[in-house]
Coordinates of C-alpha atoms in Angstrom, one line a residue:
X1 CA -19.7 63.3 148.2
X2 CA -23.3 62.4 149.1
X3 CA -24.3 59.1 151.3
X4 CA -27.4 57.6 150.9
X5 CA -28.7 55.2 153.4
X6 CA -32.0 52.8 152.1
X7 CA -33.4 49.2 152.1
X8 CA -30.7 46.6 153.1
X9 CA -27.4 47.2 154.2
X10 CA -25.6 45.7 150.6
X11 CA -22.5 48.7 150.5
X12 CA -22.4 50.2 147.3
X13 CA -19.4 52.5 146.0
X14 CA -21.1 54.5 143.1
X15 CA -17.8 55.5 142.5
X16 CA -18.7 57.6 139.0
X17 CA -21.4 59.5 140.2
X18 CA -21.2 62.7 137.9
X19 CA -22.3 60.5 135.1
X20 CA -26.1 59.2 136.4
X21 CA -29.3 60.8 136.6
X22 CA -31.5 61.5 139.6
X23 CA -33.2 58.9 138.1
X24 CA -30.6 56.7 137.9
X25 CA -29.2 57.4 141.4
X26 CA -32.6 57.3 143.0
X27 CA -32.7 53.5 141.6
X28 CA -29.1 52.7 142.5
X29 CA -30.1 53.8 146.5
X30 CA -33.3 51.2 146.4
X31 CA -30.5 48.3 147.0
X32 CA -28.9 49.6 149.7
X33 CA -26.3 51.5 151.2
X34 CA -24.5 54.0 148.9
X35 CA -21.6 56.1 148.8
X36 CA -21.5 58.4 145.7
X37 CA -18.1 59.8 145.0
X38 CA -16.0 60.9 141.7
X39 CA -13.3 58.2 143.4
X40 CA -9.6 58.1 142.1
X41 CA -7.4 55.6 142.4
X42 CA -6.3 56.4 146.1
X43 CA -9.7 56.8 147.6
X44 CA -10.5 53.5 145.7
X45 CA -6.9 51.5 147.7
X46 CA -8.0 53.7 150.7
X47 CA -11.7 52.8 150.7
X48 CA -12.5 49.4 148.5
X49 CA -12.7 47.0 151.5
X50 CA -15.7 48.4 152.7
X51 CA -17.8 47.7 149.8
X52 CA -19.7 44.9 148.3
X53 CA -20.3 46.4 144.6
X54 CA -18.5 48.7 142.8
X55 CA -20.1 51.3 140.1
X56 CA -17.2 52.2 137.8
X57 CA -17.4 53.4 134.0
X58 CA -13.7 54.5 132.3
X59 CA -12.1 56.8 134.9
X60 CA -10.5 53.8 136.9
X61 CA -8.6 50.6 136.1
X62 CA -9.6 47.9 138.5
X63 CA -6.3 45.7 138.4
X64 CA -5.2 43.1 141.2
X65 CA -3.4 45.7 143.8
X66 CA -6.8 47.6 144.0
X67 CA -8.8 43.9 144.0
X68 CA -6.3 42.8 146.8
X69 CA -7.7 44.9 149.3
X70 CA -11.2 44.7 148.3
X71 CA -12.1 41.2 150.9
X72 CA -15.8 41.8 150.3
X73 CA -16.2 42.8 147.1
X74 CA -18.9 40.7 145.3
X75 CA -20.3 42.7 142.5
X76 CA -18.3 45.4 139.8
X77 CA -20.7 46.8 137.6
X78 CA -19.8 48.7 134.3
X79 CA -21.9 50.5 131.8
X80 CA -18.7 49.0 128.7
X81 CA -18.5 46.1 127.1
X82 CA -14.8 46.1 127.1
X83 CA -13.1 44.7 130.3
X84 CA -9.8 45.9 129.3
X85 CA -9.7 48.3 132.6
X86 CA -10.9 45.9 134.6
X87 CA -8.4 42.6 135.6
X88 CA -11.0 39.8 134.7
X89 CA -8.7 37.3 136.2
X90 CA -8.2 38.4 139.5
X91 CA -12.0 38.9 139.8
X92 CA -13.3 35.8 138.8
X93 CA -9.9 34.5 141.0
X94 CA -11.8 36.0 144.1
X95 CA -15.4 34.9 142.3
X96 CA -16.5 38.7 141.9
X97 CA -19.3 38.5 139.1
X98 CA -18.6 41.3 136.2
X99 CA -21.7 42.6 135.4
X100 CA -21.6 44.7 132.1
X101 CA -23.0 45.5 128.5
X102 CA -20.9 42.7 127.2
X103 CA -23.2 40.2 124.6
X104 CA -26.2 42.6 125.8
X105 CA -26.9 42.6 121.6
X106 CA -30.5 43.5 121.3
X107 CA -30.2 46.2 124.0
X108 CA -27.0 47.7 122.4
X109 CA -28.5 47.9 119.2
X110 CA -30.6 51.0 120.0
X111 CA -26.9 52.9 121.1
X112 CA -25.6 54.4 118.2
X113 CA -23.3 57.0 119.6
X114 CA -19.9 55.5 119.2
X115 CA -20.7 54.8 115.3
X116 CA -22.3 58.1 115.2
X117 CA -18.5 59.1 116.2
X118 CA -16.6 56.8 113.7
X119 CA -18.5 59.1 111.2
X120 CA -17.6 62.4 112.7
X121 CA -14.1 61.4 112.7
X122 CA -14.1 60.5 109.3
X123 CA -15.8 63.6 108.2
X124 CA -13.1 65.4 110.1
X125 CA -10.0 64.1 108.5
X126 CA -11.5 64.6 105.1
X127 CA -12.5 67.9 105.6
X128 CA -9.6 69.3 107.6
X129 CA -12.3 70.3 109.9
X130 CA -9.9 70.7 113.7
X131 CA -7.1 72.7 111.2
X132 CA -9.5 75.0 109.7
X133 CA -11.5 76.1 112.6
X134 CA -7.9 76.5 114.4
X135 CA -7.0 78.8 111.6
X136 CA -9.8 80.9 111.9
X137 CA -9.7 81.3 115.7
X138 CA -6.0 82.3 114.6
X139 CA -7.7 85.3 112.2
X140 CA -6.8 83.6 109.1
X141 CA -9.4 83.2 106.6
X142 CA -7.4 80.6 103.7
X143 CA -10.2 78.6 102.3
X144 CA -7.9 77.3 99.7
X145 CA -5.4 75.9 102.2
X146 CA -8.4 73.2 102.9
X147 CA -9.5 71.5 99.7
X148 CA -10.8 68.1 100.9
X149 CA -12.6 64.5 99.8
X150 CA -15.7 64.0 99.2
X151 CA -16.8 59.8 100.4
X152 CA -19.6 59.7 97.4
X153 CA -18.1 56.6 95.1
X154 CA -15.1 55.7 97.3
X155 CA -15.2 52.5 98.7
X156 CA -15.2 51.3 102.9
X157 CA -14.0 49.1 104.5
X158 CA -15.3 47.7 108.3
X159 CA -13.3 45.2 110.2
X160 CA -15.8 43.7 112.3
X161 CA -19.2 43.6 111.1
X162 CA -21.7 43.5 114.1
X163 CA -23.5 46.1 115.6
X164 CA -21.6 49.3 115.2
X165 CA -20.0 48.0 112.0
X166 CA -23.4 47.3 110.5
X167 CA -24.6 51.4 112.1
X168 CA -21.3 52.3 110.4
X169 CA -22.3 50.7 107.0
X170 CA -25.3 52.0 106.8
X171 CA -24.0 55.3 106.9
X172 CA -21.9 54.7 104.4
X173 CA -24.3 54.1 101.9
X174 CA -26.3 56.8 102.9
X175 CA -23.1 58.8 101.7
X176 CA -22.7 57.0 98.5
X177 CA -20.2 54.3 99.1
X178 CA -19.7 50.6 98.2
X179 CA -19.4 48.6 101.7
X180 CA -16.6 45.8 101.9
X181 CA -17.0 43.7 105.5
X182 CA -14.2 41.5 107.3
X183 CA -15.5 39.8 110.3
X184 CA -14.2 36.4 112.5
X185 CA -17.5 35.2 112.6
X186 CA -20.0 33.5 110.2
X187 CA -22.7 36.4 110.0
X188 CA -25.6 36.4 107.7
X189 CA -24.9 38.1 104.3
X190 CA -26.2 41.3 103.6
X191 CA -27.2 42.0 99.3
X192 CA -25.4 45.9 99.5
X193 CA -22.4 44.6 101.5
X194 CA -19.4 42.7 100.1
X195 CA -18.0 40.0 102.2
X196 CA -14.1 39.7 101.6
X197 CA -10.6 38.4 103.3
X198 CA -8.8 41.3 105.4
X199 CA -6.1 41.4 102.8
X200 CA -8.6 42.2 100.3
X201 CA -10.6 44.9 101.9
X202 CA -7.1 46.7 103.6
X203 CA -6.0 46.5 99.6
X204 CA -9.2 47.8 98.4
X205 CA -10.8 50.4 101.0
X206 CA -10.0 53.7 100.7
X207 CA -11.8 54.3 104.4
X208 CA -10.8 51.9 106.6
X209 CA -12.5 51.8 110.3
X210 CA -12.0 49.5 113.6
X211 CA -15.2 47.7 115.2
X212 CA -13.7 44.6 116.9
X213 CA -13.9 43.7 120.3
X214 CA -10.6 43.7 122.3
X215 CA -9.5 39.5 123.1
X216 CA -6.8 37.4 122.7
X217 CA -7.1 37.5 119.2
X218 CA -7.2 41.1 118.2
X219 CA -5.1 42.1 120.4
X220 CA -2.0 43.5 117.9
X221 CA -3.8 42.5 114.9
X222 CA -3.5 45.7 112.9
X223 CA 0.6 44.9 112.7
X224 CA 2.8 46.5 110.3
X225 CA 1.9 43.9 108.0
X226 CA -1.2 45.0 107.3
X227 CA -0.9 48.5 107.7
X228 CA 1.7 47.4 104.3
X229 CA -1.1 45.9 102.6
X230 CA -3.4 48.9 103.4
X231 CA -4.3 50.9 100.0
X232 CA -1.9 54.2 99.0
X233 CA -3.2 57.2 101.2
X234 CA -6.5 55.6 103.0
X235 CA -8.0 56.7 106.0
X236 CA -8.0 54.4 108.9
X237 CA -10.7 55.2 111.7
X238 CA -10.5 53.3 115.3
X239 CA -13.5 53.6 118.1
X240 CA -13.2 50.0 119.3
X241 CA -9.9 49.5 121.5
X242 CA -6.3 50.7 121.0
X243 CA -4.6 47.9 121.9
X244 CA -5.9 46.0 118.7
X245 CA -3.7 48.3 116.9
X246 CA 0.3 48.4 116.8
X247 CA 0.6 52.0 117.2
X248 CA 4.5 52.0 116.1
X249 CA 3.1 50.5 113.1
X250 CA 0.2 53.2 112.8
X251 CA 3.0 55.9 113.2
X252 CA 5.1 54.7 110.4
X253 CA 2.1 54.5 108.1
X254 CA 1.3 57.9 108.5
X255 CA 4.6 59.1 108.2
X256 CA 5.6 57.6 104.7
X257 CA 1.5 58.6 103.5
X258 CA 0.5 55.0 103.0
X259 CA -1.7 56.0 105.8
X260 CA -2.9 59.2 104.8
X261 CA -4.8 60.2 107.7
X262 CA -6.2 58.3 111.0
X263 CA -8.5 59.1 113.9
X264 CA -9.0 57.2 117.0
X265 CA -10.9 57.5 120.2
X266 CA -8.8 54.9 121.8
X267 CA -5.1 54.4 122.8
X268 CA -3.1 51.4 124.0
X269 CA -1.9 52.8 127.4
X270 CA -5.3 54.6 128.4
X271 CA -6.0 52.0 131.6
X272 CA -2.6 52.9 132.8
X273 CA -2.6 54.0 136.1
X274 CA 0.7 55.9 135.7
X275 CA -0.5 59.8 135.8
X276 CA 2.1 60.4 132.8
X277 CA 0.9 58.2 130.7
X278 CA -0.4 60.6 127.8
X279 CA 2.9 62.3 127.8
X280 CA 4.3 59.0 127.1
X281 CA 1.5 57.9 124.4
X282 CA 3.2 57.4 121.3
X283 CA 0.7 58.9 119.0
X284 CA -0.5 61.6 121.1
X285 CA 3.4 62.6 120.9
X286 CA 2.4 62.0 116.8
X287 CA -0.4 64.1 116.5
X288 CA 0.8 67.2 118.2
X289 CA 3.1 67.7 115.4
X290 CA 1.3 65.9 112.6
X291 CA -2.3 67.2 111.5
X292 CA -3.3 63.9 110.1
X293 CA -3.9 62.4 112.7
X294 CA -6.9 63.2 115.3
X295 CA -7.2 61.8 118.9
X296 CA -10.4 61.7 121.4
X297 CA -10.3 61.1 124.6
X298 CA -12.8 57.2 124.6
X299 CA -15.6 59.7 123.4
X300 CA -17.4 57.0 121.6
X301 CA -20.2 56.0 124.1
X302 CA -20.1 59.6 125.6
X303 CA -23.6 61.5 125.6
X304 CA -26.5 62.2 127.0
X305 CA -28.9 59.8 125.5
X306 CA -26.5 56.8 125.8
X307 CA -25.1 57.4 129.5
X308 CA -28.7 57.6 130.3
X309 CA -29.8 54.4 128.8
X310 CA -27.0 51.9 130.0
X311 CA -26.5 53.5 133.5
X312 CA -30.3 52.4 133.7
X313 CA -29.6 48.8 131.8
X314 CA -26.7 48.1 134.3
X315 CA -28.7 49.0 137.2
X316 CA -31.5 46.6 136.2
X317 CA -29.1 44.1 135.6
X318 CA -27.6 44.1 138.8
X319 CA -31.4 44.2 140.7
X320 CA -32.1 41.6 138.2
X321 CA -28.5 39.1 139.7
X322 CA -29.7 40.1 143.1
X323 CA -33.1 38.8 142.7
X324 CA -32.0 35.7 140.6
X325 CA -28.4 35.1 140.8
X326 CA -28.5 35.3 137.1
X327 CA -27.3 37.7 134.0
X328 CA -29.7 39.1 132.1

C-alpha cells in the first residue's frame, strides 16, 4: 500500500490502484490526500468512513452496507458504463455523486476493446479454438475433431445498435456477413444494416450478439420465449450484462441444441458479495462439462489501451466536477 499526501486535503481512496499507470496515479495525487490500495470488501467496510472519494472499477460491489459506513463520501468514481456494482438508490439518498463513463458517447467511440472481444469469442466458438488448444496440450493432434463454420454469407443479428453494436456490425461486414439490428431507441438508418423487430432478428440470425445497457427495461429481456424464437443452431454472444439474460433459459437452449453455442463475458451474479457465488453459478457449472459455452471474467474493457484511456478520462471528469460542480 502506498500513501501520498499532496495539495489540499480531499481524502481519496484509490481502491483498485493496480490498474493505474504512474502517469494516471500522479494525476490523482494532485487532487489531495490519496490512499492507493488493492482493497477488498473487509478493507472498505473498515476504512470507507475516512474518505470523501472512492475510485473503483468492478472488483468491489458498493452496496448499502458500505455506503451506510461512508459518512464523508461525496464521490464514487468508476471507469465503467454500467452501474450494477453500485447501489445507485442509496448513493442518491446520501447525495453521493457517481462519476462514470455512462453517457460519454463521443469519448467511448474510440474505445473498441469490448467489441473486439465479442468478435474473439465468436471466432473461438465457431472454430472450437479453446477445445482444440486444450487437445494439443493434452498430447493429441486430431484435426478432424474440429470442423468449424465460416462467417462469410451468414447473418449477424445485433441487439442494441449503439456504439458497440455499430462496431460489431462493421466487423461483421468485413467478414462478409449480412447485418440485422434491433434497438429500442430510434437511431439513424444505415444502408448496409437492416433494422427489424426483435422477433425477426432472432428468427433470421445465425449469430446473435447482445450490446444493451442494463436497466429496468432490459433486465431479464432475453427470456425463455426469446430463446424459443431464436433460429435453430444459432450462436449467442453476450458482452453486455449478465442480468439481461435469463441464464436458465440459455442453458435449456444450449442443452436442446436450439442454441448451438454461446459465449458470455458477464454473469448475473458477478456483483454478488458471496465468496462462493461462482461455484453456485448455473452457467459456470454448465460450462465445466459442456464445450458449447465459453465464459470469460468480464474482460471486455480490459486492454492496456482502453484502461489507460478510461482511467485518464474519469480523473479528468472528477477534476472538472470539483472545479465546476458539473459533469463533463
